[in-house]
Amino acid sequence: MQLEFIDAEQALPSRAEVGEALVYQGMWEFEYPAFLEEIRRPVSVIAGVHDRTSYPEQTDWLVDLGGAELTVLDAGHYPWLDDEEAFAEALWDALR
């Protein structure tokens, strides 16, 4: 949602600059699993099958890592826009 805000506010001239900022700050190389293993609360992931930045196959490891609940919607990078009803249902399920 932060990227959506940045896009809307045009704080950065292009999406390429967002990617460059992540690369220059080392975020693409950061290893998250060690931190995720420490989570002792339920984890829910909602992904879009057509998202070309976080393919559902890449989120499968969350299920193996921490027993996360994975919901894959027929959506892209912004599932709350692509399929508002399915996203809302998945979100409510996660919050319950």
Coordinates of N, CA and C in Angstrom, one line a residue:
M1 N 0.8 -1.2 0.0 CA 0.0 0.0 0.0 C 0.9 1.3 0.0
Q2 N 2.1 1.1 0.6 CA 3.0 2.3 0.5 C 3.3 2.6 -0.9
L3 N 3.6 1.6 -1.8 CA 3.9 1.9 -3.2 C 2.7 2.5 -3.8
E4 N 1.5 2.1 -3.5 CA 0.3 2.7 -4.1 C 0.2 4.2 -3.7
F5 N 0.6 4.5 -2.4 CA 0.6 5.9 -2.0 C 1.6 6.7 -2.7
I6 N 2.8 6.1 -2.9 CA 3.9 6.8 -3.6 C 3.5 7.1 -5.0
D7 N 2.9 6.0 -5.7 CA 2.4 6.2 -7.1 C 1.4 7.3 -7.1
A8 N 0.5 7.3 -6.2 CA -0.6 8.3 -6.2 C -0.1 9.7 -6.0
E9 N 0.8 9.9 -5.1 CA 1.4 11.2 -4.7 C 2.5 11.6 -5.6
Q10 N 3.0 10.7 -6.5 CA 4.1 11.0 -7.4 C 5.3 11.6 -6.7
A11 N 5.6 11.0 -5.5 CA 6.8 11.4 -4.8 C 8.0 11.0 -5.5
L12 N 7.9 9.9 -6.2 CA 9.0 9.5 -7.1 C 8.5 9.5 -8.5
P13 N 9.3 10.0 -9.4 CA 8.9 10.2 -10.8 C 8.5 8.9 -11.5
S14 N 9.1 7.8 -11.2 CA 8.8 6.5 -11.9 C 8.9 5.3 -10.9
R15 N 8.3 4.2 -11.3 CA 8.4 3.0 -10.6 C 9.8 2.5 -10.6
A16 N 10.6 2.8 -11.6 CA 12.0 2.3 -11.7 C 12.8 2.9 -10.5
E17 N 12.5 4.1 -10.1 CA 13.2 4.7 -9.0 C 12.9 4.0 -7.7
V18 N 11.7 3.5 -7.5 CA 11.3 2.7 -6.3 C 12.2 1.5 -6.3
G19 N 12.3 0.8 -7.4 CA 13.1 -0.4 -7.5 C 14.6 -0.1 -7.3
E20 N 15.1 1.0 -7.8 CA 16.5 1.4 -7.6 C 16.7 1.7 -6.1
A21 N 15.7 2.4 -5.5 CA 15.9 2.7 -4.1 C 16.0 1.4 -3.3
L22 N 15.2 0.4 -3.6 CA 15.3 -0.9 -2.9 C 16.6 -1.6 -3.1
V23 N 17.1 -1.5 -4.3 CA 18.4 -2.2 -4.7 C 19.5 -1.5 -3.9
Y24 N 19.5 -0.1 -4.0 CA 20.6 0.6 -3.4 C 20.6 0.5 -1.8
Q25 N 19.5 0.2 -1.3 CA 19.4 0.0 0.2 C 19.6 -1.4 0.6
G26 N 19.8 -2.3 -0.4 CA 20.0 -3.7 -0.1 C 18.8 -4.5 0.2
M27 N 17.6 -4.0 0.0 CA 16.4 -4.7 0.3 C 16.2 -6.0 -0.5
W28 N 16.7 -6.0 -1.8 CA 16.5 -7.2 -2.6 C 17.4 -8.3 -2.1
E29 N 18.4 -8.0 -1.4 CA 19.4 -9.0 -0.9 C 19.1 -9.4 0.6
F30 N 18.2 -8.7 1.2 CA 18.0 -9.0 2.7 C 17.3 -10.3 2.8
E31 N 17.8 -11.1 3.8 CA 17.3 -12.4 4.0 C 16.2 -12.4 5.1
Y32 N 15.0 -12.5 4.7 CA 13.8 -12.4 5.7 C 13.6 -13.7 6.5
P33 N 13.9 -14.9 6.0 CA 13.4 -16.1 6.7 C 13.8 -16.1 8.2
A34 N 15.0 -15.7 8.5 CA 15.4 -15.8 9.9 C 14.5 -14.9 10.8
F35 N 14.1 -13.8 10.3 CA 13.1 -13.0 11.1 C 11.7 -13.6 11.1
L36 N 11.3 -14.2 10.0 CA 10.0 -14.7 9.9 C 9.9 -16.0 10.8
E37 N 11.0 -16.7 11.0 CA 10.9 -17.9 11.9 C 10.6 -17.5 13.3
E38 N 10.9 -16.2 13.7 CA 10.7 -15.8 15.1 C 9.3 -15.4 15.3
I39 N 8.5 -15.3 14.3 CA 7.1 -14.9 14.5 C 6.3 -16.0 15.1
R40 N 5.6 -15.7 16.2 CA 4.9 -16.7 17.0 C 3.4 -16.4 16.9
R41 N 3.0 -15.7 15.9 CA 1.6 -15.4 15.7 C 1.1 -16.0 14.3
P42 N -0.1 -16.1 14.1 CA -0.6 -16.6 12.8 C -0.2 -15.6 11.7
V43 N 0.2 -16.2 10.6 CA 0.6 -15.4 9.4 C -0.3 -15.7 8.3
S44 N -0.8 -14.7 7.7 CA -1.7 -14.9 6.5 C -1.1 -14.1 5.3
V45 N -1.0 -14.7 4.2 CA -0.5 -14.1 3.0 C -1.6 -14.1 1.9
I46 N -1.8 -13.0 1.3 CA -2.8 -12.9 0.2 C -2.0 -12.5 -1.0
A47 N -2.0 -13.3 -2.1 CA -1.2 -13.1 -3.3 C -2.1 -13.2 -4.5
G48 N -1.6 -12.5 -5.6 CA -2.3 -12.6 -6.8 C -1.6 -13.5 -7.8
V49 N -2.3 -14.5 -8.4 CA -1.7 -15.4 -9.3 C -1.0 -14.8 -10.5
H50 N -1.5 -13.6 -10.8 CA -0.9 -12.9 -12.0 C 0.1 -11.8 -11.6
D51 N 0.5 -11.7 -10.4 CA 1.4 -10.7 -9.9 C 2.8 -11.1 -10.4
R52 N 3.4 -10.3 -11.1 CA 4.7 -10.6 -11.7 C 5.9 -10.1 -10.8
T53 N 5.6 -9.7 -9.6 CA 6.6 -9.3 -8.6 C 6.8 -10.3 -7.5
S54 N 5.7 -11.0 -7.2 CA 5.8 -12.0 -6.1 C 4.9 -13.2 -6.5
Y55 N 5.4 -14.0 -7.4 CA 4.7 -15.1 -7.8 C 4.2 -16.0 -6.7
P56 N 3.0 -16.6 -6.8 CA 2.6 -17.4 -5.7 C 3.6 -18.5 -5.3
E57 N 4.3 -19.0 -6.3 CA 5.3 -20.0 -6.0 C 6.4 -19.5 -5.0
Q58 N 6.6 -18.2 -5.1 CA 7.6 -17.6 -4.1 C 7.0 -17.5 -2.7
T59 N 5.7 -17.5 -2.6 CA 5.1 -17.4 -1.3 C 4.9 -18.7 -0.6
D60 N 5.0 -19.8 -1.4 CA 4.8 -21.1 -0.9 C 5.7 -21.4 0.3
W61 N 6.9 -20.9 0.2 CA 7.9 -21.1 1.3 C 7.4 -20.6 2.6
L62 N 6.5 -19.6 2.6 CA 6.0 -19.1 3.9 C 5.2 -20.2 4.6
V63 N 4.5 -21.0 3.8 CA 3.7 -22.1 4.4 C 4.6 -23.1 5.1
D64 N 5.7 -23.4 4.4 CA 6.7 -24.4 5.0 C 7.4 -23.8 6.1
L65 N 7.8 -22.5 6.0 CA 8.6 -21.8 7.1 C 7.9 -21.7 8.4
G66 N 6.7 -21.1 8.3 CA 6.0 -20.8 9.5 C 4.5 -21.2 9.6
G67 N 4.1 -22.1 8.7 CA 2.8 -22.5 8.7 C 1.8 -21.4 8.3
A68 N 2.2 -20.5 7.5 CA 1.4 -19.4 7.1 C 0.2 -19.9 6.3
E69 N -0.9 -19.2 6.4 CA -2.1 -19.4 5.6 C -1.9 -18.6 4.3
L70 N -1.9 -19.3 3.2 CA -1.7 -18.7 1.9 C -3.0 -18.7 1.1
T71 N -3.4 -17.5 0.6 CA -4.6 -17.4 -0.2 C -4.1 -16.8 -1.5
V72 N -4.4 -17.5 -2.6 CA -4.0 -17.0 -4.0 C -5.2 -16.6 -4.7
L73 N -5.3 -15.4 -5.1 CA -6.5 -14.9 -5.8 C -6.2 -14.8 -7.3
D74 N -7.3 -14.8 -8.1 CA -7.2 -14.5 -9.5 C -7.0 -13.0 -9.7
A75 N -5.8 -12.5 -9.4 CA -5.6 -11.1 -9.4 C -4.1 -10.8 -9.7
G76 N -3.8 -9.6 -9.8 CA -2.4 -9.2 -10.1 C -1.7 -8.6 -8.9
H77 N -0.9 -7.6 -9.1 CA -0.1 -7.0 -8.0 C -1.0 -6.2 -7.0
Y78 N -2.1 -5.8 -7.4 CA -3.0 -5.0 -6.5 C -4.4 -5.8 -6.4
P79 N -4.4 -6.9 -5.6 CA -5.6 -7.8 -5.6 C -6.8 -7.0 -5.0
W80 N -6.6 -6.0 -4.2 CA -7.7 -5.3 -3.6 C -8.4 -4.4 -4.7
L81 N -7.7 -4.2 -5.8 CA -8.3 -3.5 -6.9 C -8.8 -4.4 -8.0
D82 N -8.1 -5.5 -8.2 CA -8.4 -6.5 -9.3 C -9.7 -7.3 -8.9
D83 N -9.8 -7.7 -7.7 CA -10.9 -8.5 -7.2 C -11.3 -8.1 -5.8
E84 N -12.0 -7.0 -5.7 CA -12.3 -6.3 -4.4 C -13.0 -7.3 -3.5
E85 N -14.0 -8.0 -4.0 CA -14.8 -8.9 -3.1 C -14.0 -10.1 -2.6
A86 N -13.2 -10.7 -3.5 CA -12.4 -11.9 -3.1 C -11.3 -11.4 -2.1
F87 N -10.7 -10.3 -2.3 CA -9.7 -9.7 -1.4 C -10.3 -9.5 0.0
A88 N -11.5 -8.8 0.0 CA -12.1 -8.5 1.2 C -12.5 -9.8 2.0
E89 N -12.9 -10.8 1.3 CA -13.3 -12.0 2.0 C -12.0 -12.7 2.5
A90 N -10.9 -12.7 1.8 CA -9.6 -13.3 2.2 C -9.1 -12.5 3.4
L91 N -9.2 -11.2 3.4 CA -8.7 -10.4 4.5 C -9.5 -10.6 5.7
W92 N -10.9 -10.7 5.6 CA -11.7 -10.9 6.8 C -11.4 -12.3 7.4
D93 N -11.2 -13.3 6.5 CA -10.8 -14.6 7.0 C -9.5 -14.6 7.7
A94 N -8.6 -13.9 7.2 CA -7.3 -13.8 7.9 C -7.4 -13.1 9.3
L95 N -8.2 -12.1 9.3 CA -8.4 -11.3 10.6 C -9.2 -12.1 11.6
R96 N -10.0 -13.0 11.2 CA -10.8 -13.9 12.2 C -9.8 -14.8 12.8

